[in-house]
Coordinates of C-alpha atoms in Angstrom, one line a residue:
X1 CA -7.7 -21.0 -2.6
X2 CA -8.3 -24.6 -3.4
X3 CA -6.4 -26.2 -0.3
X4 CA -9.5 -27.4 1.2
X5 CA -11.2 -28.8 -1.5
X6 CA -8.1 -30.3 -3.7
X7 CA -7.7 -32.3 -0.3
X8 CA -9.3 -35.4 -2.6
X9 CA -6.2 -35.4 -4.9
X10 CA -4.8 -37.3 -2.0
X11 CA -7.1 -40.1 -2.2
X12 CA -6.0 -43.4 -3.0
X13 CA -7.4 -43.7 -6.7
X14 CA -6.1 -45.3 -9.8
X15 CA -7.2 -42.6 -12.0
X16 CA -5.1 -40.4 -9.8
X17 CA -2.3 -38.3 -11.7
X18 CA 1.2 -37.7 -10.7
X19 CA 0.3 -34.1 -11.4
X20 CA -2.9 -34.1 -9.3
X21 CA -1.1 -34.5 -6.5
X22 CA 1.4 -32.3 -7.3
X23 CA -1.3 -29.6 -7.1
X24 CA -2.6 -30.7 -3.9
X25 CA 0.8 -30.0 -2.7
X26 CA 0.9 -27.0 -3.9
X27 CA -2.1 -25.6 -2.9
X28 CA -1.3 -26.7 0.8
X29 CA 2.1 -25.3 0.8
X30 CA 0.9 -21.4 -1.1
X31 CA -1.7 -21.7 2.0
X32 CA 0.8 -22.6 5.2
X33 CA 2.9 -19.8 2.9
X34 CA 0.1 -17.1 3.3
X35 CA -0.7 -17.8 6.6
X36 CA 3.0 -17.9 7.9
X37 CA 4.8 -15.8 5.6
X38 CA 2.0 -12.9 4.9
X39 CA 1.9 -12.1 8.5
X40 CA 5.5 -12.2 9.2
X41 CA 6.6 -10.2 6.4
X42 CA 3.6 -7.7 7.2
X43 CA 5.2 -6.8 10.1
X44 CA 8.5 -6.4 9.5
X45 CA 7.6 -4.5 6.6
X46 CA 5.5 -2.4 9.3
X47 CA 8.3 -2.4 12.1
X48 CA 10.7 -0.7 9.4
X49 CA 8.0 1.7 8.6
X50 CA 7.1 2.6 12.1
X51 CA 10.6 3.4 12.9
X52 CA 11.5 5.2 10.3
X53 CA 8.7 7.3 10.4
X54 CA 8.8 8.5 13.7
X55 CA 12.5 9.1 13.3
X56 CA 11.2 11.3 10.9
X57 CA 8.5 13.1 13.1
X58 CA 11.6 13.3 15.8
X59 CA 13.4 15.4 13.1
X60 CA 10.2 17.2 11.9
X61 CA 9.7 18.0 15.6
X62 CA 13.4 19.4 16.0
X63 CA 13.2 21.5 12.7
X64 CA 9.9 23.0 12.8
X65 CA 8.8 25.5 15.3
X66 CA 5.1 26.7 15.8
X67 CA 5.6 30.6 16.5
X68 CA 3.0 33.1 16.2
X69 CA 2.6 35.8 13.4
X70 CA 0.7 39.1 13.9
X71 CA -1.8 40.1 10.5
X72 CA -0.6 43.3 9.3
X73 CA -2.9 43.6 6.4
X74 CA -5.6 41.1 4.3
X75 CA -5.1 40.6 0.7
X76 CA -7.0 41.1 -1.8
X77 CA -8.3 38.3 -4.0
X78 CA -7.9 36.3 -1.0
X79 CA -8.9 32.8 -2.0
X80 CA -10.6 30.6 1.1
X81 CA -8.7 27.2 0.8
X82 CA -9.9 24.0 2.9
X83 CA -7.0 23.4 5.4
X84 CA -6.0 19.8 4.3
X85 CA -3.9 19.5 7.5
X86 CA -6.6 19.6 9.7
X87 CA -8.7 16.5 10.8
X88 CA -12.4 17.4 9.0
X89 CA -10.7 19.3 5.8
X90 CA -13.0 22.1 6.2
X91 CA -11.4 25.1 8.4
X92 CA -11.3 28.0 6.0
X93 CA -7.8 29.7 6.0
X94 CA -7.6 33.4 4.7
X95 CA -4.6 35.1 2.6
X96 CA -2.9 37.7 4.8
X97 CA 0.5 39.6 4.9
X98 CA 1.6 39.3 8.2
X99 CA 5.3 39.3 10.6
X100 CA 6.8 37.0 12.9
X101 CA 9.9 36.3 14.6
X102 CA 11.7 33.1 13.7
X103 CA 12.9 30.9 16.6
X104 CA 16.6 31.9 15.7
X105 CA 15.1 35.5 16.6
X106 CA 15.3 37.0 12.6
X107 CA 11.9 39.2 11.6
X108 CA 10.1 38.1 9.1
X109 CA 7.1 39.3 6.6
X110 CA 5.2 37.7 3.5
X111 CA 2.4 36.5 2.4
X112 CA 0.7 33.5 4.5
X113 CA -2.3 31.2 5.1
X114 CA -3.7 32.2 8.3
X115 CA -6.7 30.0 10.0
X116 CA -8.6 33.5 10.8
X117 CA -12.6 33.5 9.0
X118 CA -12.3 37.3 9.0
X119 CA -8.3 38.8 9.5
X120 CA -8.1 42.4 10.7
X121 CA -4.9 43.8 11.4
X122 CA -2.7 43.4 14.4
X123 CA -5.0 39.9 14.8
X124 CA -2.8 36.9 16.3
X125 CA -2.7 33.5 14.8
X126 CA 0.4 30.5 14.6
X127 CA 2.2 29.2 11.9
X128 CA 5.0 26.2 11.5
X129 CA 8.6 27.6 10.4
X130 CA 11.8 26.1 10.3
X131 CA 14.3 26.8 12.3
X132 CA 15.3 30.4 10.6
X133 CA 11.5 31.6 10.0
X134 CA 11.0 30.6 6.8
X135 CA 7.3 28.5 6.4
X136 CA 7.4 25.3 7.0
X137 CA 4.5 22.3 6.4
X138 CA 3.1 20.8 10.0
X139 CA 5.4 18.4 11.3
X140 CA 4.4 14.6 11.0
X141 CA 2.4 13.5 14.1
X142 CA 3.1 10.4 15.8
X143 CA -0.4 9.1 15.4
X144 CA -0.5 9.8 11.7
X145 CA 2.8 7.6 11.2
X146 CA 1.6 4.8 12.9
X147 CA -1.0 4.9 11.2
X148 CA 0.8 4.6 7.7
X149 CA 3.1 2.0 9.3
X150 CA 0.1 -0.1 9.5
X151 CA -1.2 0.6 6.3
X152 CA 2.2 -0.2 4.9
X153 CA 2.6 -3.3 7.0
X154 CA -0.5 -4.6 5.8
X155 CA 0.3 -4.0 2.3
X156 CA 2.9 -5.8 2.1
X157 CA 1.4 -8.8 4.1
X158 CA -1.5 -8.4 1.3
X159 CA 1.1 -8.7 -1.3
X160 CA 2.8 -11.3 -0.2
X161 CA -0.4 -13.1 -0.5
X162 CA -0.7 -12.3 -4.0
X163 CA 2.7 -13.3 -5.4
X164 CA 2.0 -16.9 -3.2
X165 CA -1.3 -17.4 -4.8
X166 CA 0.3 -15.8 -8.5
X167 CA 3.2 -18.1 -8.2
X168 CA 0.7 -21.2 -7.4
X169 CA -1.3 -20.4 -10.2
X170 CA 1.1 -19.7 -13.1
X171 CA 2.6 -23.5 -11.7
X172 CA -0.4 -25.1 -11.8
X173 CA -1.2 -23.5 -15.7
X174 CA 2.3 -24.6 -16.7
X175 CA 1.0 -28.1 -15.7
X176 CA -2.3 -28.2 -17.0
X177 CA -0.3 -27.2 -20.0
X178 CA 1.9 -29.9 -19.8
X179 CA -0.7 -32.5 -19.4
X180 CA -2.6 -31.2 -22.9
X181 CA 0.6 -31.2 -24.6
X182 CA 0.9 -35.1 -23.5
X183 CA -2.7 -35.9 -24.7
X184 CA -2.3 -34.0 -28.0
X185 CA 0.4 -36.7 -28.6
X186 CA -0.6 -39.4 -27.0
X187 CA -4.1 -38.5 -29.5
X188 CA -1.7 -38.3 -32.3
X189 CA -0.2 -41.5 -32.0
X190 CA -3.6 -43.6 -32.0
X191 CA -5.2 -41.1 -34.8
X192 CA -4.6 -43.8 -37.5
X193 CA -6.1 -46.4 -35.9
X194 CA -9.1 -44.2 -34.3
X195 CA -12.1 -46.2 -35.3
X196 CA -10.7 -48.8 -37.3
X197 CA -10.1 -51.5 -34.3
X198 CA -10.4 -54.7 -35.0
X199 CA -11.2 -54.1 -38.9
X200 CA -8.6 -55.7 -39.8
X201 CA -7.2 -52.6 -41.7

């Protein structure tokens, strides 16, 4: 940003435009704006965020259940997926058909992901269900949202930034704009007499 260095504009000079300082205004004012504004609006931003996503990993935490599922038999073609739930990406899950009692107390069977290297049958592992067995994604943890709430805070704090310093420049273009326009007519209005001063022409 120019703030600093359009800081001449307010000099004292008689070649000084009204539109030069016009831009030194504006360049101070798209700062304080960036600096005040950015910041503030970053956190809100990231205060609405934070609360509505742990309201959501309150209600993910109330309608998922970890319960635990018995292998009864692995299938065949069973692909090894990366677990994209876990922190490194690489625990290999196997395909196996397995049961489990959902917290409401229903039985259950079907085919699942289960985070065994090599399932045999009547082998133990967990999996997230809702509330009347059926599967269900890992709930939300709180660190995770926090985490987003920042990202989303700072975002918007970065945007804000943006729009300041867009809105600056598209108003400083309009000007310089302006200011061409006012030459190309001021140059039209002596282009008759361009070079012929004092000829007595």
């Amino acid at each position: 940003m120019r703030a600093i260095t359009g800081l001449w504009r307010w000099r004292h000079n008689p070649l000084r435009r009204g539109t030069d300082l016009a831009e030194a205004w504006m360049a101070l004012g798209a700062l304080l704006l960036v600096l005040v504004a950015g910041p503030v609006i970053g956190a809100l931003v990231g205060g609405v965020a934070q609360d509505a996503l742990q309201r959501s990993v309150r209600e993910q935490r109330e309608a998922r259940q970890l319960v635990t599922a018995t292998v009864i038999r692995k299938l065949d073609s069973s692909p090894l997926d990366a677990d994209p739930e876990t922190s490194t990406g690489r625990s290999l899950r196997s395909r196996v058909f397995a049961d489990w009692t959902a917290p409401d107390g229903t039985a259950h069977q079907g085919p699942v992901l289960a985070n065994l290297r090599s399932p045999h049958r009547g082998d133990h592992f967990t999996i997230w269900t809702d509330l009347h067995g059926r599967i269900a994604a890992r709930p939300l943890d709180s660190a995770t949202a926090t985490t987003h709430a920042v990202l989303a805070g700072f975002g918007a704090a970065l945007l804000t930034a943006g729009l300041v310093e867009g809105g600056r420049r598209l108003a400083v273009w309009r000007m310089v704009r302006r200011r061409y326009a006012r030459w190309d007519q001021a140059w039209d209005r002596a282009g008759p007499d361009w070079g012929r001063t004092g000829t007595g022409s």
